[in-house]
Coordinates of C-alpha atoms in Angstrom, one line a residue:
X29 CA -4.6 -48.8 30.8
X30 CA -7.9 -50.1 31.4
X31 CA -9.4 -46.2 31.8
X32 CA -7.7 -45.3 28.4
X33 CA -9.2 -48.1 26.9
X34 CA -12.5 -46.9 28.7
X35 CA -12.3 -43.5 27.8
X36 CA -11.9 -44.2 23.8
X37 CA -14.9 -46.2 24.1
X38 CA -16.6 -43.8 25.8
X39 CA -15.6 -40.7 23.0
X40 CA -16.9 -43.4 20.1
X41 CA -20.1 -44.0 22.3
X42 CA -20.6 -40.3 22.4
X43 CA -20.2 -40.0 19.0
X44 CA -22.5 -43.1 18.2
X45 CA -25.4 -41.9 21.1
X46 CA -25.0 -38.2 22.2
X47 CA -24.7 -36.9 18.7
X48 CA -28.2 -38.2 17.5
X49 CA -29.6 -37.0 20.3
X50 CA -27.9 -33.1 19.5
X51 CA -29.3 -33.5 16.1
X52 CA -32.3 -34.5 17.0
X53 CA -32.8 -31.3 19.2
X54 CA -31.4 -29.3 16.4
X55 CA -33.7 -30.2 13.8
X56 CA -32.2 -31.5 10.4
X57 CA -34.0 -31.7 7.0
X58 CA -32.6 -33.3 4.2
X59 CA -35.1 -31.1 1.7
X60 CA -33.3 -28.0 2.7
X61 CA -31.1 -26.7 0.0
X62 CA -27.3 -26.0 1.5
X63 CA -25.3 -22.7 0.6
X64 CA -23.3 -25.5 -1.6
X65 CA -25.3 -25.5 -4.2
X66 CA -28.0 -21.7 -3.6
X67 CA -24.9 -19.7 -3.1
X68 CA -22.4 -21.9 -5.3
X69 CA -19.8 -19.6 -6.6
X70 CA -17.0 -22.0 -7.7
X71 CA -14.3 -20.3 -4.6
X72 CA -16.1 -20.8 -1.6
X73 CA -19.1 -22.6 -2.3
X74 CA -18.2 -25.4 -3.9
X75 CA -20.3 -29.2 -3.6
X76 CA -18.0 -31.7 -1.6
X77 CA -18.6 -35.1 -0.5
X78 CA -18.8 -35.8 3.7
X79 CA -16.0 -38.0 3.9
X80 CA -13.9 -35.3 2.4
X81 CA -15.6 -32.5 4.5
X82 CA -15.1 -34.6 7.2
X83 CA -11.2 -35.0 6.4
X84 CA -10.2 -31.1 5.4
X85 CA -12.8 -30.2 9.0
X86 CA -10.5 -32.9 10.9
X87 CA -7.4 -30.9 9.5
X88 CA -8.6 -27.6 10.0
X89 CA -9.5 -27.7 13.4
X90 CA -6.8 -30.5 14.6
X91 CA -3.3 -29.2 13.3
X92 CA -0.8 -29.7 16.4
X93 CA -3.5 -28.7 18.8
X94 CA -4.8 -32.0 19.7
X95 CA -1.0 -33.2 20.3
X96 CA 1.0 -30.0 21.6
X97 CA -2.0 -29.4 23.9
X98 CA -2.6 -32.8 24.8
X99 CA 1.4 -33.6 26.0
X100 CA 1.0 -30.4 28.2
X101 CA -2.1 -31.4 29.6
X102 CA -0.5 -34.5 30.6
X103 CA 1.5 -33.0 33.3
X104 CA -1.8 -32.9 35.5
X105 CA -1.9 -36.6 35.3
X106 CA -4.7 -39.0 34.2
X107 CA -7.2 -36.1 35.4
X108 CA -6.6 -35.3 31.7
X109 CA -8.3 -38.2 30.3
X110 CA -11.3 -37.1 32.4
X111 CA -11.5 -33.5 30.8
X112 CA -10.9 -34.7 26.8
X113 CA -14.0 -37.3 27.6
X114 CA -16.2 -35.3 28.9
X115 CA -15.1 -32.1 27.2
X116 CA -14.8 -33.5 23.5
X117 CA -18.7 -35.1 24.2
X118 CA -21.0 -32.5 25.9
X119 CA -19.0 -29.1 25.0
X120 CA -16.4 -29.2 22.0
X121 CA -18.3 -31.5 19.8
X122 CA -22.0 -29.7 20.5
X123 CA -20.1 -26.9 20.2
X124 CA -18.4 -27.5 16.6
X125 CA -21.7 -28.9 15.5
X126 CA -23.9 -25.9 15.9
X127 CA -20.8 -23.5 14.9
X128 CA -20.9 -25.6 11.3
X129 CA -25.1 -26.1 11.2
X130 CA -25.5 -22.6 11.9
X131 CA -24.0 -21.4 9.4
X132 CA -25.5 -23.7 6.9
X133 CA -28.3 -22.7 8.1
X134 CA -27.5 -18.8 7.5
X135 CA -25.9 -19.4 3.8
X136 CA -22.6 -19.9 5.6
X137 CA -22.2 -17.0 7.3
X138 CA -19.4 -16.7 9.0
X139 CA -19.0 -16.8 13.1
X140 CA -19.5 -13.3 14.4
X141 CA -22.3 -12.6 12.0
X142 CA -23.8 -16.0 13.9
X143 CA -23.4 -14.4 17.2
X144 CA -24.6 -11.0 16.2
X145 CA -28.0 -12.4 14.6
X146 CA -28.2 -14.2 18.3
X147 CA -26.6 -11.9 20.8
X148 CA -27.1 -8.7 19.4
X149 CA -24.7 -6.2 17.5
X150 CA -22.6 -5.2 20.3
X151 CA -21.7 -8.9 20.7
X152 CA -20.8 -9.4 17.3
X153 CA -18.8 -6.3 17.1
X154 CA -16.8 -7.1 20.2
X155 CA -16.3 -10.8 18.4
X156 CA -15.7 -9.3 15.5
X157 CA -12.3 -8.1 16.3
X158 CA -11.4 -10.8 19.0
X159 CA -12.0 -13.3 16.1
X160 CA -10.1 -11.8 14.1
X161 CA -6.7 -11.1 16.3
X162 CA -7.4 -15.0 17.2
X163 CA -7.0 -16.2 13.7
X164 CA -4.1 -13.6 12.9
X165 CA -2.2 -14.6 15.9
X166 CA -3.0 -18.6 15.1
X167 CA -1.4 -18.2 11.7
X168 CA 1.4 -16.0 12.9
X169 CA 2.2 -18.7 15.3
X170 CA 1.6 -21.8 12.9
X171 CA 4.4 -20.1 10.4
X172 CA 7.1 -19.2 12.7
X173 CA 7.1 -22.6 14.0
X174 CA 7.6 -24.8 10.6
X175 CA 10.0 -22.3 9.4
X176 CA 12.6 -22.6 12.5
X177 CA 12.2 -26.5 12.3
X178 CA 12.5 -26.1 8.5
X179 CA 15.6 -23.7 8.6
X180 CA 17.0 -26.2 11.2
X181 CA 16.8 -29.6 8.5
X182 CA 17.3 -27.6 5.0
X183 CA 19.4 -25.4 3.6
X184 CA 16.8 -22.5 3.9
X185 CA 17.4 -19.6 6.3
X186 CA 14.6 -19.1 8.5
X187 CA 13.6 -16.2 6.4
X188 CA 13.6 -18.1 3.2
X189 CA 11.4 -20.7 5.0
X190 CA 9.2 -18.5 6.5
X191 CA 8.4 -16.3 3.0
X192 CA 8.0 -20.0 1.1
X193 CA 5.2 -21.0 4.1
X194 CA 3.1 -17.3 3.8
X195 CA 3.3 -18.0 -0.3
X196 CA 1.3 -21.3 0.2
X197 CA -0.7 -19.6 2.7
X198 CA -1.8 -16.8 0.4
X199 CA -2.5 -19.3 -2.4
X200 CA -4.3 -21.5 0.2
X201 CA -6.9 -18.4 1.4
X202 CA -7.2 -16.9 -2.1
X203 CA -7.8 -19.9 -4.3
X204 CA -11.3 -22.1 -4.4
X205 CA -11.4 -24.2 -2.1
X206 CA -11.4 -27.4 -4.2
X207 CA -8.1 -26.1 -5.7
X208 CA -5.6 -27.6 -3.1
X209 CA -7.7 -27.4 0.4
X210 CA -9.9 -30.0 -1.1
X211 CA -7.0 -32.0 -3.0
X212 CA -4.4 -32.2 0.2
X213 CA -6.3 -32.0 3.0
X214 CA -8.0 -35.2 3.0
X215 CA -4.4 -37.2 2.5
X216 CA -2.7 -34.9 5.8
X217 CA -6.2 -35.8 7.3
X218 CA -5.2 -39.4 6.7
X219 CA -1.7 -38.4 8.0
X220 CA -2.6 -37.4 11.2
X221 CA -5.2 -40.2 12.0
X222 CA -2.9 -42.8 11.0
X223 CA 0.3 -41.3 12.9
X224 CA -2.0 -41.3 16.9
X225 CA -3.2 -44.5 15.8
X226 CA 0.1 -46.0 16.0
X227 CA 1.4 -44.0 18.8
X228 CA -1.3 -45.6 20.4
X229 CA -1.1 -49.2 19.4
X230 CA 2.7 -49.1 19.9
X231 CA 2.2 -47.4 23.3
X232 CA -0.4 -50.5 24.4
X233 CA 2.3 -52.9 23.5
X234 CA 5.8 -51.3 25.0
X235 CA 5.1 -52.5 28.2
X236 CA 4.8 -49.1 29.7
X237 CA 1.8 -48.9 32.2
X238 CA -0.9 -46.3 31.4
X239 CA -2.1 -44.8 34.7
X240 CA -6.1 -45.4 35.4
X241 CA -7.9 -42.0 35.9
X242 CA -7.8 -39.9 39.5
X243 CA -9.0 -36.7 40.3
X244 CA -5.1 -36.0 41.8
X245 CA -3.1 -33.3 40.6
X246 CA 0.3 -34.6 39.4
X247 CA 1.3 -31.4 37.9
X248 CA 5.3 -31.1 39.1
X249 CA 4.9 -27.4 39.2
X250 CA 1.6 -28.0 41.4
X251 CA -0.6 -25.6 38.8
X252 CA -4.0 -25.7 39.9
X253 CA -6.0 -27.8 37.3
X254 CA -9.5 -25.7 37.1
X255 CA -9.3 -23.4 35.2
X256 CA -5.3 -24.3 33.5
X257 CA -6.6 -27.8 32.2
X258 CA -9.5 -26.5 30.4
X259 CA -7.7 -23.8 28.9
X260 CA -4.3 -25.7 28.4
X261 CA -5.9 -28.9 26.6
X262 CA -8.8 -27.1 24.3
X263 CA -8.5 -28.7 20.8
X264 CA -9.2 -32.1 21.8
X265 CA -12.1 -31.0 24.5
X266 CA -13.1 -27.7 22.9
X267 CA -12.0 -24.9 20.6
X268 CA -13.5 -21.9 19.5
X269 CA -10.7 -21.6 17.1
X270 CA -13.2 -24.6 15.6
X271 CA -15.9 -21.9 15.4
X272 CA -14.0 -20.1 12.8
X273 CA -13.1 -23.2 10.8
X274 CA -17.0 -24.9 10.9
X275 CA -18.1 -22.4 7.5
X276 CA -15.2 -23.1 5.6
X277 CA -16.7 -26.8 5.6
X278 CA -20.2 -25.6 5.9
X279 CA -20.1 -23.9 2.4
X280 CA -19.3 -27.4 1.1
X281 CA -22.4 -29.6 2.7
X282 CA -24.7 -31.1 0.3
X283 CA -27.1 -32.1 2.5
X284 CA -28.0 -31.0 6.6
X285 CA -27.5 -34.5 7.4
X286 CA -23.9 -34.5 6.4
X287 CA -23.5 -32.0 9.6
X288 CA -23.2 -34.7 12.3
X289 CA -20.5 -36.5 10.3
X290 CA -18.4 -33.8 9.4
X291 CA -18.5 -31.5 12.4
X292 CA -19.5 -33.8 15.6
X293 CA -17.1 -36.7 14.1
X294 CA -14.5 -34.6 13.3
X295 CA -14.4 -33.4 17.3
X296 CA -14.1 -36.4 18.8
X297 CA -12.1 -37.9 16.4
X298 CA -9.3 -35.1 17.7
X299 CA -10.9 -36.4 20.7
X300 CA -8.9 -39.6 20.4
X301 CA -6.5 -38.3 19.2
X302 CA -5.6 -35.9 22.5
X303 CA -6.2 -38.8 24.4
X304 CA -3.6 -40.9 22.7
X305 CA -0.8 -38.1 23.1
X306 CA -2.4 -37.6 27.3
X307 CA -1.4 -40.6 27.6
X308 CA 1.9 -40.8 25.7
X309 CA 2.9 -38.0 27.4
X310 CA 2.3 -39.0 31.4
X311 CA 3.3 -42.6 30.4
X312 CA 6.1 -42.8 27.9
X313 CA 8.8 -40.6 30.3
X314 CA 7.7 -42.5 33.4
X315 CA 5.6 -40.0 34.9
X316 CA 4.8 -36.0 34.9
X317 CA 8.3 -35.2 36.4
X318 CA 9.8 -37.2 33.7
X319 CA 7.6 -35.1 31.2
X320 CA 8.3 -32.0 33.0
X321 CA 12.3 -32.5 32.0
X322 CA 11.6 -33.6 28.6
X323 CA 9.3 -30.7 27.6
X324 CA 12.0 -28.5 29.0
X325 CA 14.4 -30.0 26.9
X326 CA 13.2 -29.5 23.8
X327 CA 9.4 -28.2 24.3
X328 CA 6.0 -30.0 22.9
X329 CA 8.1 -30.7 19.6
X330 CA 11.0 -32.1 20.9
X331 CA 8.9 -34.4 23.1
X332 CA 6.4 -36.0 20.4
X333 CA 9.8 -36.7 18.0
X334 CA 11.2 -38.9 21.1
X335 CA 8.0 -40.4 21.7
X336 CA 7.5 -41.1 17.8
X337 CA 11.1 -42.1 17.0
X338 CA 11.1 -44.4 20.2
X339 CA 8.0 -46.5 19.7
X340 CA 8.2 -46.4 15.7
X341 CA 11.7 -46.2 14.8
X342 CA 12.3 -44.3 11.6
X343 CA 8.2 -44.3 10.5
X344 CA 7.9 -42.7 13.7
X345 CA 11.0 -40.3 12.6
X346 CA 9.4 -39.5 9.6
X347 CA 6.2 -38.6 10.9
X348 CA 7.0 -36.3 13.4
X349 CA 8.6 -34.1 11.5
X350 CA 6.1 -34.3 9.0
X351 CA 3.7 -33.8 11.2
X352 CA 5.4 -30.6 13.0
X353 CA 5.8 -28.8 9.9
X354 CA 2.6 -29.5 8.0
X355 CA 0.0 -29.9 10.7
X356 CA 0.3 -26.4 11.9
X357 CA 1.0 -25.4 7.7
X358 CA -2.2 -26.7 7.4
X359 CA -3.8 -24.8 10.2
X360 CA -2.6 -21.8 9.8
X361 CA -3.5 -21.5 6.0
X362 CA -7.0 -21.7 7.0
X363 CA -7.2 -19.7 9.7
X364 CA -5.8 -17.3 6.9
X365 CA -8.6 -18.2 5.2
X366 CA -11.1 -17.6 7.9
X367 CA -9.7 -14.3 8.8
X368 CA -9.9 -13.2 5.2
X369 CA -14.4 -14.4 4.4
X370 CA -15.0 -12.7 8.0
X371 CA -13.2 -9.7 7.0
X372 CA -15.5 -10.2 3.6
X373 CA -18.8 -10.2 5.6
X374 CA -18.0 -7.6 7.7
X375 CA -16.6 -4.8 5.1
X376 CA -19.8 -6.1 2.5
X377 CA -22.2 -3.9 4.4
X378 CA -20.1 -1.4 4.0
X379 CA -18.7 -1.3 0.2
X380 CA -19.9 -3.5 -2.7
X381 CA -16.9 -5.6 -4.0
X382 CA -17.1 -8.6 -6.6
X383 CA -14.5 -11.3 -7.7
X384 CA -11.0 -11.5 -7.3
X385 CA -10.8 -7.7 -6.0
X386 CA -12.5 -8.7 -3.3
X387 CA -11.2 -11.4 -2.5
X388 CA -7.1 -9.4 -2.7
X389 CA -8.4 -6.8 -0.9
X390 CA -9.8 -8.4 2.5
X391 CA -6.9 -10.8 2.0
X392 CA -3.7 -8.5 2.5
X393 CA -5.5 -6.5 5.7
X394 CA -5.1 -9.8 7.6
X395 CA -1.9 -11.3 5.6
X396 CA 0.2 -8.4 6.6
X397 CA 0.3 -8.3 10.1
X398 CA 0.3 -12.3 9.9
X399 CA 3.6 -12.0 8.3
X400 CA 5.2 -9.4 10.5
X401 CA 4.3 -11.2 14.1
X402 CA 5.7 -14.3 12.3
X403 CA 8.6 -12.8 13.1
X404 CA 8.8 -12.2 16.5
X405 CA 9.3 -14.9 19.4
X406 CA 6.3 -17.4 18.7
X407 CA 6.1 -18.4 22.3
X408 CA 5.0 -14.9 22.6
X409 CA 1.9 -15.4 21.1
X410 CA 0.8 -18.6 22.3
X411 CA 0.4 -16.9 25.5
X412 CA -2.5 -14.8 24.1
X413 CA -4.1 -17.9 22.3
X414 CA -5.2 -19.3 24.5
X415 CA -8.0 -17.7 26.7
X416 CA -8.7 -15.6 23.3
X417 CA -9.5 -19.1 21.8
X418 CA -11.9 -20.4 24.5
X419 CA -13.2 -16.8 25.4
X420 CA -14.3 -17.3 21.5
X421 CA -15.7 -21.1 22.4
X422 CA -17.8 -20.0 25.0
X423 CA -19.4 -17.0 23.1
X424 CA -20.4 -19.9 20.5
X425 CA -22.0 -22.3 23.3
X426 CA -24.1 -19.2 24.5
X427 CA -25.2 -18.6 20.7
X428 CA -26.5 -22.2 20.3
X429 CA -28.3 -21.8 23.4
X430 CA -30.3 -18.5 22.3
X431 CA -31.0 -20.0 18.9
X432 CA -32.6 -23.3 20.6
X433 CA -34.3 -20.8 23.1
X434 CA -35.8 -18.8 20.5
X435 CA -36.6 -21.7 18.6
X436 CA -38.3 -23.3 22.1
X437 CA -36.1 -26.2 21.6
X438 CA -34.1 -28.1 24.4
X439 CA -31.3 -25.3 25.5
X440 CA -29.7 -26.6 28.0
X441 CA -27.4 -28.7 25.7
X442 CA -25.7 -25.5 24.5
X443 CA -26.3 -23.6 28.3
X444 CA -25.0 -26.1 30.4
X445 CA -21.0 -26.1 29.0
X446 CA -21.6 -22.6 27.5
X447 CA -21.8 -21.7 31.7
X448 CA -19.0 -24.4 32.4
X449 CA -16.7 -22.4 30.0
X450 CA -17.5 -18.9 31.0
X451 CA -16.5 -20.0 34.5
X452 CA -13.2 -21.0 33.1
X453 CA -12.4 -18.2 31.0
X454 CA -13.8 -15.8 34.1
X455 CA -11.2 -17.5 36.4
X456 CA -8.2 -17.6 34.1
X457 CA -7.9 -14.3 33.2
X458 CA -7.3 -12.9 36.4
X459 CA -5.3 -15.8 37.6
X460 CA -2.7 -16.7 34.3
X461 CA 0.2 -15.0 33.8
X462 CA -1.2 -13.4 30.5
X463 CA -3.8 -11.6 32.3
X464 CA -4.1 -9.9 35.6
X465 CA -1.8 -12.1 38.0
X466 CA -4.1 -11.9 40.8
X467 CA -3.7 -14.4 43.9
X468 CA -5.6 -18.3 42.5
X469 CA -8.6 -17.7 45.8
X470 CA -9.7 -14.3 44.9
X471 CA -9.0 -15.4 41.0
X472 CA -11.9 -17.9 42.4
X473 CA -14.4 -15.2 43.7
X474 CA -14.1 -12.6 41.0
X475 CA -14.9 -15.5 38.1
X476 CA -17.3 -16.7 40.2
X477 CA -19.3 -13.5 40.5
X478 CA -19.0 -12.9 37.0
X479 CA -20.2 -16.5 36.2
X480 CA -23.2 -16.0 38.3
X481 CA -23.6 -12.9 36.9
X482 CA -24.1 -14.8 34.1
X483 CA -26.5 -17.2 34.9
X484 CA -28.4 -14.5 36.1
X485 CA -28.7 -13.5 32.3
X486 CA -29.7 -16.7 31.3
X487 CA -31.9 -17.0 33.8
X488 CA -33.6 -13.9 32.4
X489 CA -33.2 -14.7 29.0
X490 CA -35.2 -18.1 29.9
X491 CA -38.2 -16.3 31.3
X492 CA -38.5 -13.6 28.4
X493 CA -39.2 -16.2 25.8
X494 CA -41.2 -18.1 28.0
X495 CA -43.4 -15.1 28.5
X496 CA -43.1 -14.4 25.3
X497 CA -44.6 -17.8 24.0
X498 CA -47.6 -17.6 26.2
X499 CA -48.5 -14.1 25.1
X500 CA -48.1 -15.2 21.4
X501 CA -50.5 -18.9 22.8
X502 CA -52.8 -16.5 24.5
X503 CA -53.5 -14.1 21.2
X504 CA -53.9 -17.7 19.1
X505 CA -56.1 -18.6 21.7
X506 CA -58.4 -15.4 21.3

């Protein structure tokens, strides 16, 4: 208990400390105009006050990640308290920051325009379409679950269900954003704060013991934790899902000082709560074995209704199914959304559309394929989610590292997890069952290669601007 008490207080000291210091290296200035009010179009540019930004960002990026992820995380043991500290802090939080004050910075352009300005056009092409498959498969995945629970409490067939979800979603990612994004999301925002923290002030006084933090594996099925923590617990210690979420808020900013609130805060906010649900899930079924049964019972969802009827009664009740049908509602909409202003940015070089034709036409490209993998097994796509989703994190890291190099400001912030995470992704992919299979020690020595292949680019990208500042100090000079 005493390290889950430690850890929140480390997450709100991070928050308090470590995200000066990020905006500090950044660079704000209050006297810079945002895209809220030079690009103000009344659908996607729309002035909004930070506490709500910080609300509809908290929503956007949270959904069920922070708690689905988090329960399955906690079958490693307290190692997972470890990983959503330090993770939330020095990667997913710098990360969501400079994803969100970026693309202030570029009239809210979305992600892959970000990393093609940064890493070149190949890159952005590349992350382009990975982007894009990322947000269609988050949606698909964030329908076809309500709608089962839905069809399972209502008189609705699972069809029904599923067609009334896509009809908000379409309204959701066509409509300004102030229309109902702006309205709801700030009270589900509320929702979701207010459900971990009484999870977690209930769990404190059941009498259950928390375990204190080890570096021990308690996973039952004796996983390996690096890389399967990093990429099973990612919302709640990083997300590039995040990256496509930050301009939706971004466009709304009405000042660059707003940024640390809104996109830092909102991290390790779904910091906590991941750590709340960790620890709900190792402690409340009397260890990882217990959790093991339970999430193969009735899954992540069957396992946070327990936990919430148990420790709240009928609140609880109440708020899990409130929160397993419009957390991911609410996530999915937006990713939705995202898909359909990339999809704008990338077809504007290439044909001149205004108003609501272009906003129908780059909507149905991505709402139509949504709809049909929404109904197909849903557990399907999760497997792809994942290493897509941090593949897409760690692109962003390496971005905000070239802009601070080619700005000469203090990289390593950005390098440092940006290397981290393309060691993880390296590794997974040849290891998880999703990718290539391969046996866990030569997993090890391919995404090791790769990763120091890496560095090696870094490394060279370091010296290149280097040299490239003293030639441009040296023709000053003469």
């Amino acid at each position: 208990m005493v390290t889950f008490l430690g850890s929140i207080v480390l997450l709100l000291a991070g928050y308090a400390v470590y995200s000066k210091v990020v905006e500090r290296i950044f660079g704000i200035n209050d006297s810079n105009p945002t895209p809220a009010y030079t690009e103000k179009d009344g659908m996607d540019y729309v002035p909004m006050s930070w506490w709500k930004g910080s609300l509809i960002q908290l929503l956007n990026i949270a959904g069920l990640g922070p708690i689905f992820g988090a329960i399955m995380g906690a079958l490693y043991g307290p190692v997972a308290f470890i990983w959503i500290v330090a993770g939330s802090i020095f990667a997913g939080a710098v990360h969501d920051y400079f994803s969100g004050m970026l693309s202030l910075r570029h009239k809210g352009e979305q992600y892959p325009s970000l990393v093609g300005r940064y890493l070149g056009k190949a890159a952005k092409t590349t992350i382009n379409i990975i982007s894009l498959i990322l947000m269609v498969l988050v949606a698909a995945a964030f329908t076809a679950g309500p709608a089962q629970l839905i069809s399972s409490i209502t008189p609705l067939s699972f069809m029904a269900s599923l067609l009334a979800i896509f009809a908000y979603f379409l309204l959701a990612a066509v409509l300004p954003v102030n229309r109902i994004i702006g309205k709801i999301y700030p009270l589900f925002g509320a929702i979701l704060i207010f459900m971990a923290v009484s999870i977690g002030i209930a769990l404190l006084f059941s009498g259950k013991s928390i375990p204190n933090v080890t570096l021990a594996n308690f996973h039952p099925g004796e996983l390996p934790i690096w890389p399967l923590l990093m990429v099973t617990i990612s919302c709640g210690a990083i997300s590039g899902f995040h990256s496509t979420q930050s301009p939706i808020v971004a466009r709304t900013l009405k000042k660059e000082s707003d940024g640390r609130k809104v996109f830092y805060g909102a991290m390790i906010a779904e910091g906590v709560i991941a750590l709340i649900w960790a620890a709900a899930g190792m402690t409340f079924f009397g260890g990882t074995g217990g959790l093991q049964e339970a999430l193969a019972a009735g899954g992540p969802a069957g396992a946070v209704n327990e936990i919430s009827k148990s420790l709240l009664g009928t609140l609880g009740g109440i708020l899990a199914i409130l929160g397993v049908i419009i957390l991911p509602i609410t996530t999915g909409d937006t990713a939705l959304r995202s898909s359909r202003m990339m999809l704008t940015d990338l077809l504007s070089s290439f044909m001149n559309m205004e108003g609501k034709w272009k906003v129908t036409l780059t909507t149905l490209p991505v709402a139509i394929p949504t709809l049909y993998l929404s109904t197909i097994d849903y557990s399907f796509l999760w497997r792809y989610v994942g290493w897509t989703n941090q593949v897409v994190a760690t692109v962003m890291l390496w971005t905000g590292a070239m802009y601070l190099l080619k700005n000469k400001k203090f990289h390593w912030i950005c390098g440092v997890p940006a290397m981290f995470m393309t060691g993880v992704v390296s590794t997974y992919i040849f290891y998880a069952p999703e990718g290539f299979q391969m046996d866990y020690q030569l997993s090890m020595i391919i995404g090791s290669v790769i990763t120091l292949a890496i560095a090696g680019w870094y490394v060279y990208q370091i010296v290149k601007h280097k040299q490239t500042s003293k030639n441009e100090a040296n023709l000053k000079a003469a």
